[in-house]
PDB file of C-alpha atoms and ligand atoms in Angstrom:
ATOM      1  CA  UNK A   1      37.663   9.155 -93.227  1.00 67.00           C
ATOM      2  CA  UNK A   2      37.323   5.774 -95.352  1.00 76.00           C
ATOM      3  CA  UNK A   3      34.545   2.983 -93.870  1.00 85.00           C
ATOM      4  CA  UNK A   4      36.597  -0.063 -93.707  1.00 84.00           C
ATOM      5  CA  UNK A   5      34.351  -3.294 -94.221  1.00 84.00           C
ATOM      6  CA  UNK A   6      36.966  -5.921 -94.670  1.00 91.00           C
ATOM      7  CA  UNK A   7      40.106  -5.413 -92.685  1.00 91.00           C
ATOM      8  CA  UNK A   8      41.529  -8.805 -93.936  1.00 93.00           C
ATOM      9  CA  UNK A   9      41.467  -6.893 -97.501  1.00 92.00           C
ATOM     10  CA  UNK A  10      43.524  -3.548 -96.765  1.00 95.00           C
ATOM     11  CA  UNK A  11      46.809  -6.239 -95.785  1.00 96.00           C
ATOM     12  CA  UNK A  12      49.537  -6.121 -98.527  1.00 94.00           C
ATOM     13  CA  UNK A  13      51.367  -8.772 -96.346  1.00 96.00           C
ATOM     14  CA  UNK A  14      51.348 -10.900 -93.518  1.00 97.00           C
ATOM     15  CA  UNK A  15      54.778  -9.776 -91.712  1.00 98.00           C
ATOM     16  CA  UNK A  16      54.293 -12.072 -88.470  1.00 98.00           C
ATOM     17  CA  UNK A  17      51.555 -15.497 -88.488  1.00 98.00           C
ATOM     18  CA  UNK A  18      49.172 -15.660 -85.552  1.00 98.00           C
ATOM     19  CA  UNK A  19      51.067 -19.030 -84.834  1.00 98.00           C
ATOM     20  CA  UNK A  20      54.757 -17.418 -85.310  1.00 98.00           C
ATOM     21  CA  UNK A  21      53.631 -14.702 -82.814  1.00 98.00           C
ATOM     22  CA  UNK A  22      52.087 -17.439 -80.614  1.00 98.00           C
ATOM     23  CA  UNK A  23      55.013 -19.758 -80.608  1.00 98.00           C
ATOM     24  CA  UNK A  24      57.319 -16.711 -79.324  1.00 98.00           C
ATOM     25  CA  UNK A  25      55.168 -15.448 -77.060  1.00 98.00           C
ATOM     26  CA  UNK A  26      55.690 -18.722 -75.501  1.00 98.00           C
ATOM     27  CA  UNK A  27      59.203 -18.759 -75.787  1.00 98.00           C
ATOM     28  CA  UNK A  28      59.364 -15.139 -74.221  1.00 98.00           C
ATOM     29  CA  UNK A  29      56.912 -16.539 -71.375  1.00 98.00           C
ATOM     30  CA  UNK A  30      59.592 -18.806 -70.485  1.00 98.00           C
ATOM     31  CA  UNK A  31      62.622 -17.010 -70.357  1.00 98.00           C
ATOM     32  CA  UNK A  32      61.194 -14.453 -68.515  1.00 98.00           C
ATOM     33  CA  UNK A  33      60.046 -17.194 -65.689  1.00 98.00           C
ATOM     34  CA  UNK A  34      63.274 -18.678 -65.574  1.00 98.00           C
ATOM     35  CA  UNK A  35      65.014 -15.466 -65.545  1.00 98.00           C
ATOM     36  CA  UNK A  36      62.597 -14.467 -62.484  1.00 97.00           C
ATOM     37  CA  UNK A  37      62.514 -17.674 -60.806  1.00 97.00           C
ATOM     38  CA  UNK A  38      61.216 -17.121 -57.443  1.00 97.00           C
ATOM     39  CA  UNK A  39      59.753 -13.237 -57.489  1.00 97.00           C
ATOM     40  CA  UNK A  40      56.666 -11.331 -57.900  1.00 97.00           C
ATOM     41  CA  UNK A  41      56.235  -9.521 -61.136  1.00 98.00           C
ATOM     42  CA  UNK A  42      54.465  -6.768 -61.937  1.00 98.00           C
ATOM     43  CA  UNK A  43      53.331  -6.441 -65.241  1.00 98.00           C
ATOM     44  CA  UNK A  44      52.681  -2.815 -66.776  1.00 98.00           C
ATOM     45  CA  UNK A  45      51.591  -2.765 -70.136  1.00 97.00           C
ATOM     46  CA  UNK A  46      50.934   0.366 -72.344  1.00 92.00           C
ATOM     47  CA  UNK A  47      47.424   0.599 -74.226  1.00 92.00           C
ATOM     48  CA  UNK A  48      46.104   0.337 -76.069  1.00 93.00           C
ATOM     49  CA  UNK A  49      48.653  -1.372 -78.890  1.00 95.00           C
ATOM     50  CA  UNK A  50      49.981  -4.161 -76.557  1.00 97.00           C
ATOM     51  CA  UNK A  51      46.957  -5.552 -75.289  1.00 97.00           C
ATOM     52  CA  UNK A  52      46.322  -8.500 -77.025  1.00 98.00           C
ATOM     53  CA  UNK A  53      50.737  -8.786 -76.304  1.00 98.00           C
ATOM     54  CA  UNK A  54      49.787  -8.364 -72.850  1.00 98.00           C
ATOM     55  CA  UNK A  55      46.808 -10.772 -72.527  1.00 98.00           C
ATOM     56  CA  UNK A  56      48.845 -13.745 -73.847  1.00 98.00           C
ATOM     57  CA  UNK A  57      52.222 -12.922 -72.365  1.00 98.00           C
ATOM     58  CA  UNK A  58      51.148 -12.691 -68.706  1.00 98.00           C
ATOM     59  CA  UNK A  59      49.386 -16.544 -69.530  1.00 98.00           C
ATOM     60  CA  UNK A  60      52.658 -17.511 -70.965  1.00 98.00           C
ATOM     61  CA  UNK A  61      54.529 -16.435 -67.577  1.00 98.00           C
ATOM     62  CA  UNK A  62      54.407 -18.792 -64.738  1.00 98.00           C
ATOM     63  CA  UNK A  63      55.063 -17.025 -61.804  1.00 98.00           C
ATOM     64  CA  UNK A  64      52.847 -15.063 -59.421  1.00 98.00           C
ATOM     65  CA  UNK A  65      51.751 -11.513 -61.642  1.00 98.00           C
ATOM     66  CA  UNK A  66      50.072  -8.104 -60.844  1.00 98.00           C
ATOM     67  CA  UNK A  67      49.208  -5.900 -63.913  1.00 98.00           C
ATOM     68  CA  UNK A  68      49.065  -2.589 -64.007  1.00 98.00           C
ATOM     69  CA  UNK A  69      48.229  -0.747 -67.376  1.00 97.00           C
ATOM     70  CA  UNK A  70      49.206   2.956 -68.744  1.00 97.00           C
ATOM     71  CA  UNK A  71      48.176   4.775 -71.620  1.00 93.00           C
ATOM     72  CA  UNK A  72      50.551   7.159 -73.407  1.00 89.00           C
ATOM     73  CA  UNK A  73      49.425   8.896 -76.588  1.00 80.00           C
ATOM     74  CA  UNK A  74      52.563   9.232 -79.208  1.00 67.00           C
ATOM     75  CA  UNK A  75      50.940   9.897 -82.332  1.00 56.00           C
ATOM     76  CA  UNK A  76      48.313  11.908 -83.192  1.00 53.00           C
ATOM     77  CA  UNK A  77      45.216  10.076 -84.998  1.00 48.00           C
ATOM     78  CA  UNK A  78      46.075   8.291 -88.683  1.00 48.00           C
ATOM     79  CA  UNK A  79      49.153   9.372 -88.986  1.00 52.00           C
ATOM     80  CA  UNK A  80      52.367   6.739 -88.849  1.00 55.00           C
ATOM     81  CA  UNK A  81      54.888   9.713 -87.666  1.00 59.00           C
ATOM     82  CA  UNK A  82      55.884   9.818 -84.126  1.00 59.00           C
ATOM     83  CA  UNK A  83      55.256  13.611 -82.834  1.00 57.00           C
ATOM     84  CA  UNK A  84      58.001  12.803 -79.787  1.00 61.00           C
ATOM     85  CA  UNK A  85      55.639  14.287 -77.763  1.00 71.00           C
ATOM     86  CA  UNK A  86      54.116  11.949 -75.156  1.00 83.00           C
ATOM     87  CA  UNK A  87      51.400  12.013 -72.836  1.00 86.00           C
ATOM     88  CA  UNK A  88      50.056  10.306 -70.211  1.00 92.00           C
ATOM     89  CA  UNK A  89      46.373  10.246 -70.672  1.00 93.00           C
ATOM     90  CA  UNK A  90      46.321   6.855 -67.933  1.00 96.00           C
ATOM     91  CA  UNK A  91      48.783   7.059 -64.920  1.00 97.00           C
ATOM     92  CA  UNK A  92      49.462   3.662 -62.498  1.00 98.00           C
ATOM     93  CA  UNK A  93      46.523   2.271 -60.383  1.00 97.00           C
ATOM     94  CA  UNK A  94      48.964   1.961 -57.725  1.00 96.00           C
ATOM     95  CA  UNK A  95      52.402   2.124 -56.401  1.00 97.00           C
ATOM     96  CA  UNK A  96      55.499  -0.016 -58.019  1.00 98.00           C
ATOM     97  CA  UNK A  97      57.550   1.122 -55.243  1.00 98.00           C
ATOM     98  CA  UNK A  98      59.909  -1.829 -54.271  1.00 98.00           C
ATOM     99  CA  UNK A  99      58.636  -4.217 -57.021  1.00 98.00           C
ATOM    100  CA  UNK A 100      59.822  -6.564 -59.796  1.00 98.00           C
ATOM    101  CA  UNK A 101      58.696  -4.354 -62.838  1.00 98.00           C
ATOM    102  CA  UNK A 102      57.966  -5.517 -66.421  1.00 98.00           C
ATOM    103  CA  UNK A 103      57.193  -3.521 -69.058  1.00 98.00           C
ATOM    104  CA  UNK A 104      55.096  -4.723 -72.002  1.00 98.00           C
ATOM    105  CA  UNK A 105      55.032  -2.890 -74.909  1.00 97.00           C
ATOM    106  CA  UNK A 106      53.907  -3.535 -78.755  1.00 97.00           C
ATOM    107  CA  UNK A 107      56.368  -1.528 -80.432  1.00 96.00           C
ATOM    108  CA  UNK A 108      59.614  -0.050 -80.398  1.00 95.00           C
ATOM    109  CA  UNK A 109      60.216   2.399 -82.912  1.00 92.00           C
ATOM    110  CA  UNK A 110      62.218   5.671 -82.005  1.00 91.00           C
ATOM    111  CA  UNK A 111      62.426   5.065 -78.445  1.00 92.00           C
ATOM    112  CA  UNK A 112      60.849   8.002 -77.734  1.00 89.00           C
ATOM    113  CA  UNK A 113      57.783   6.798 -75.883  1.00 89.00           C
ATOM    114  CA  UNK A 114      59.314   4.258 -74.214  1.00 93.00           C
ATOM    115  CA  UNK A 115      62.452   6.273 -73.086  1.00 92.00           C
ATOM    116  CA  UNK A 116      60.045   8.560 -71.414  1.00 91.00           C
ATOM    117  CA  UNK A 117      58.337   5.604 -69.838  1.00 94.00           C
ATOM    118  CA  UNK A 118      61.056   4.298 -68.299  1.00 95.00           C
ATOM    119  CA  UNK A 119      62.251   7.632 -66.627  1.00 93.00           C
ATOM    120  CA  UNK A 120      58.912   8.212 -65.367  1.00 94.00           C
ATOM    121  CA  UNK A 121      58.899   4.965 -63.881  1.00 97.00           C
ATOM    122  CA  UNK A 122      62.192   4.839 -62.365  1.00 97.00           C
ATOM    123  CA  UNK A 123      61.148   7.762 -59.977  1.00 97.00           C
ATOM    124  CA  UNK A 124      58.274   5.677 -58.820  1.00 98.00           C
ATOM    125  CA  UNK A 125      61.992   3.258 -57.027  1.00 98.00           C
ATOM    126  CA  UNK A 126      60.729   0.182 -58.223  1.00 98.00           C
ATOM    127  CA  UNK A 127      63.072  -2.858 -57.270  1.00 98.00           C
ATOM    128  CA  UNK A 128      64.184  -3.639 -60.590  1.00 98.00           C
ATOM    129  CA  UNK A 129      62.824  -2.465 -64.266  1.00 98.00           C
ATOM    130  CA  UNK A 130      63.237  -4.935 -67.617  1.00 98.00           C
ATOM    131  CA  UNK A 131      61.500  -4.118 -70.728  1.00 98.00           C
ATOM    132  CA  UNK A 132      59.995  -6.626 -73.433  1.00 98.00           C
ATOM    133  CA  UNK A 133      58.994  -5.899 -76.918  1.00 98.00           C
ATOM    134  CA  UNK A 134      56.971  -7.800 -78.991  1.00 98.00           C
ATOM    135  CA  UNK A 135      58.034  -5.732 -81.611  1.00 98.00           C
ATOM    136  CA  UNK A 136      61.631  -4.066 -82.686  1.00 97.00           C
ATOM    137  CA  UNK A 137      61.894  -1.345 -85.413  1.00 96.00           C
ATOM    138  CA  UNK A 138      65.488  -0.448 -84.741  1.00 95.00           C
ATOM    139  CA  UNK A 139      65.940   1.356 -88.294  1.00 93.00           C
ATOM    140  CA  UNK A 140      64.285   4.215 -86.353  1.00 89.00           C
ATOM    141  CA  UNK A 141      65.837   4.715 -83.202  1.00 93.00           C
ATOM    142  CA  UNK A 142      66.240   7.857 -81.880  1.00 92.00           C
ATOM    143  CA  UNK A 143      67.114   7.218 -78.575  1.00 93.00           C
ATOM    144  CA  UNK A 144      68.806   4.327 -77.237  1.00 93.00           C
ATOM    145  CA  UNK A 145      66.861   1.718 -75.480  1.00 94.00           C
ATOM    146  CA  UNK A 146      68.160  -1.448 -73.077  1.00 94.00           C
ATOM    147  CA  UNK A 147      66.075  -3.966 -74.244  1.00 97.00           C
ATOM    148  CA  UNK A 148      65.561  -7.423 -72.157  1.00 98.00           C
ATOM    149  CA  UNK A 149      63.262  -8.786 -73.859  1.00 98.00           C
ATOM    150  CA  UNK A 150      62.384  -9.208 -78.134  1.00 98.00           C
ATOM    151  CA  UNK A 151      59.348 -10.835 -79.705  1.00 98.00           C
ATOM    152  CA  UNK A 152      60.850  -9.928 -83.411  1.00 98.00           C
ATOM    153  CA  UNK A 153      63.127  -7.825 -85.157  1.00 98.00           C
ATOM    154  CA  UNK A 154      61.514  -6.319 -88.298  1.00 97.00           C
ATOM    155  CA  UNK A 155      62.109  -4.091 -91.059  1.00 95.00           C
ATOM    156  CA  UNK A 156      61.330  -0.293 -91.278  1.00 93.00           C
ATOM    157  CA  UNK A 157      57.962  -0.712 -92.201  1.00 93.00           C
ATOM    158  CA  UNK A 158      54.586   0.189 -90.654  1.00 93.00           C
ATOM    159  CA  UNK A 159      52.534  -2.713 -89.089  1.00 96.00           C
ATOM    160  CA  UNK A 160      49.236  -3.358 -88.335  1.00 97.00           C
ATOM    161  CA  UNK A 161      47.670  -6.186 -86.464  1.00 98.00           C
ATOM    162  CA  UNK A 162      47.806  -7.808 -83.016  1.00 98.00           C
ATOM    163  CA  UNK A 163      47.258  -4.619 -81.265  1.00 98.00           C
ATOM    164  CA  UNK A 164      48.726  -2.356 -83.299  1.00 97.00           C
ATOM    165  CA  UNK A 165      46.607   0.423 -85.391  1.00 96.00           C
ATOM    166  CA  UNK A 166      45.872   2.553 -88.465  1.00 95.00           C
ATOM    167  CA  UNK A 167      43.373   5.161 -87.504  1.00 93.00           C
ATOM    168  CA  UNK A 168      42.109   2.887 -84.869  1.00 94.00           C
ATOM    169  CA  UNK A 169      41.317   0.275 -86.943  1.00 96.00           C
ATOM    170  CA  UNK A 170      42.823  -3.595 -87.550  1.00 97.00           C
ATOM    171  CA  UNK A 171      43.838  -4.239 -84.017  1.00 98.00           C
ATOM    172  CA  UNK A 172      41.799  -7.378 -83.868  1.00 98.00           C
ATOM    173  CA  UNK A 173      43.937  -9.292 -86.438  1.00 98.00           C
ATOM    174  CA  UNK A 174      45.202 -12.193 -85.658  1.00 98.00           C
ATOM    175  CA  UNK A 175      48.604 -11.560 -87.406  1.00 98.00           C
ATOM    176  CA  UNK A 176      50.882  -8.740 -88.261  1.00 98.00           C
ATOM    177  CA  UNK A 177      50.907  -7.403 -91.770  1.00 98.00           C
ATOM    178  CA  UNK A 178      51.820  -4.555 -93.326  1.00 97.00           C
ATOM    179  CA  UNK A 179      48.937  -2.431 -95.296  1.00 94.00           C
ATOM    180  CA  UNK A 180      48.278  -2.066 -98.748  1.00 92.00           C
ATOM    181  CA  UNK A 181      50.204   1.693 -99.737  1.00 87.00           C
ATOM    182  CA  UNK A 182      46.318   2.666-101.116  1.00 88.00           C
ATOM    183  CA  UNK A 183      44.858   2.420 -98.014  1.00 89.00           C
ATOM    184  CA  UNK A 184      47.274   5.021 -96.555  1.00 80.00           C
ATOM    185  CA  UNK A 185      46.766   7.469 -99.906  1.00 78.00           C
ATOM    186  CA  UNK A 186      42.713   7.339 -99.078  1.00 72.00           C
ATOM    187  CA  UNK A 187      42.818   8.504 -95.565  1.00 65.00           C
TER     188      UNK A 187
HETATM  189  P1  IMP B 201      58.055   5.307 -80.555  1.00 53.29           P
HETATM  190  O1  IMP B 201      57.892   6.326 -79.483  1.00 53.29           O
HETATM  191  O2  IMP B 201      58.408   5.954 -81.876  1.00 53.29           O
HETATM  192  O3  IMP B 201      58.980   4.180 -80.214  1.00 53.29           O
HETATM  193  O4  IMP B 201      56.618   4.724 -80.859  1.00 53.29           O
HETATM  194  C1  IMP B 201      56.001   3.819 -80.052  1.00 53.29           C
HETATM  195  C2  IMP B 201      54.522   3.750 -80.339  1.00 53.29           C
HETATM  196  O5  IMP B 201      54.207   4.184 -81.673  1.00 53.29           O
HETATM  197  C3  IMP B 201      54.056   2.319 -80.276  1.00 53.29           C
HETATM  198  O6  IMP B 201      53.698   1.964 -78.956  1.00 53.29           O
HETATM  199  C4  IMP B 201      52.897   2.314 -81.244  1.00 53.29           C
HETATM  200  O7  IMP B 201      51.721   2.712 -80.593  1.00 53.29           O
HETATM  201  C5  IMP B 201      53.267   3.338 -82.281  1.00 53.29           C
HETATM  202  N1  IMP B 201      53.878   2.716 -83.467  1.00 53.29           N
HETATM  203  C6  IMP B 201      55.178   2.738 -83.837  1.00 53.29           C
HETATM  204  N2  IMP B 201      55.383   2.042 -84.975  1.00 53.29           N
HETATM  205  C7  IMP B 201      54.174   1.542 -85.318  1.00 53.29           C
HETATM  206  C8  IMP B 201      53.732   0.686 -86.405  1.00 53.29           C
HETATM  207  O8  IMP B 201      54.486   0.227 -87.281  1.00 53.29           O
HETATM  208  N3  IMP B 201      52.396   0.391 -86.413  1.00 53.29           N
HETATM  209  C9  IMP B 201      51.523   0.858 -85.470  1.00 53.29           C
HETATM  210  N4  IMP B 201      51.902   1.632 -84.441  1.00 53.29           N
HETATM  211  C10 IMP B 201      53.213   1.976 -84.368  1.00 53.29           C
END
């Protein structure tokens, strides 16, 4: 495995600006506040890609929140190929039974993760489910997904950045970009 010194230096191309991804975070903030005007919400967010998604969207929502995070695994290690297989390897601290769910992802790519997700939570009865993406890859889509709420649309194209990974790695940028093709051929 490479030693990466300079993440800044493996991006081909900045996809999304830190401000661009701020500015619709905000926007996303308040739809889904007017659109939930007088409830609870409960947050659950799936790590560890939409952290940083999560962390500024529940500041950008103005009415009462719980969060609840999950972790699903998707892919296996550097690779940019979903398996379809998915596994929880972090379940719910508690129960969503009867509440105002909202689902926070990173990424939506084939669906496949997220189609699982939403099964498994829908036997948990919660009062209502809506799902928002920061990100929308819908070249790729295996399954189909009801979407409520989009961050961006983009291209069919692998991303790094803002929570999202490579091997672990670049999920501290402050922007979405898309790698430099070398950096995949050296893994
Ligand atoms: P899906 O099951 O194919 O929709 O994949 C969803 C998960 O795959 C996301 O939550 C990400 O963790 C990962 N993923 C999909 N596309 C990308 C990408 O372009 N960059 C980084 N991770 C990705």
């Amino acid at each position: 495995m490479r030693t990466v010194v300079d993440q800044g230096a493996d991006i081909g191309e900045v996809l999304l600006t830190e401000d661009q991804i701020q500015t619709r975070v905000a926007e996303l903030g308040a739809a889904i506040s007017a659109d939930m005007a007088g409830r609870q919400l409960t947050l659950v967010s799936v790590l560890k890609g939409s952290l940083p998604f999560m962390a500024d969207l529940m500041r950008a929502i103005s009415l009462p929140v719980r969060i609840d995070l999950m972790e699903v695994s998707s892919y296996g290690g550097a690779t940019t190929e979903s398996s379809g297989l998915v596994r929880i390897l972090k379940d719910l601290s508690s129960s969503i039974e009867g509440e105002d769910i909202l689902i926070v992802e990173d990424i939506i790519d084939t669906g496949l993760t997220l189609n699982y997700l939403v099964r498994y939570l829908r036997g948990k009865k919660p009062a209502s489910l809506r799902i928002c993406t920061l990100l929308d890859k819908p070249a790729r889509r295996l399954v189909e997904i009801d979407v409520n709420y989009t961050g961006f649309t983009i291209p069919d194209q692998f991303v790094v950045g803002y929570g999202l990974d490579y091997g672990e790695l670049y999920r501290n940028l402050r922007y979405v970009g898309v790698l430099k093709p070398e950096v995949y051929s050296q893994a």
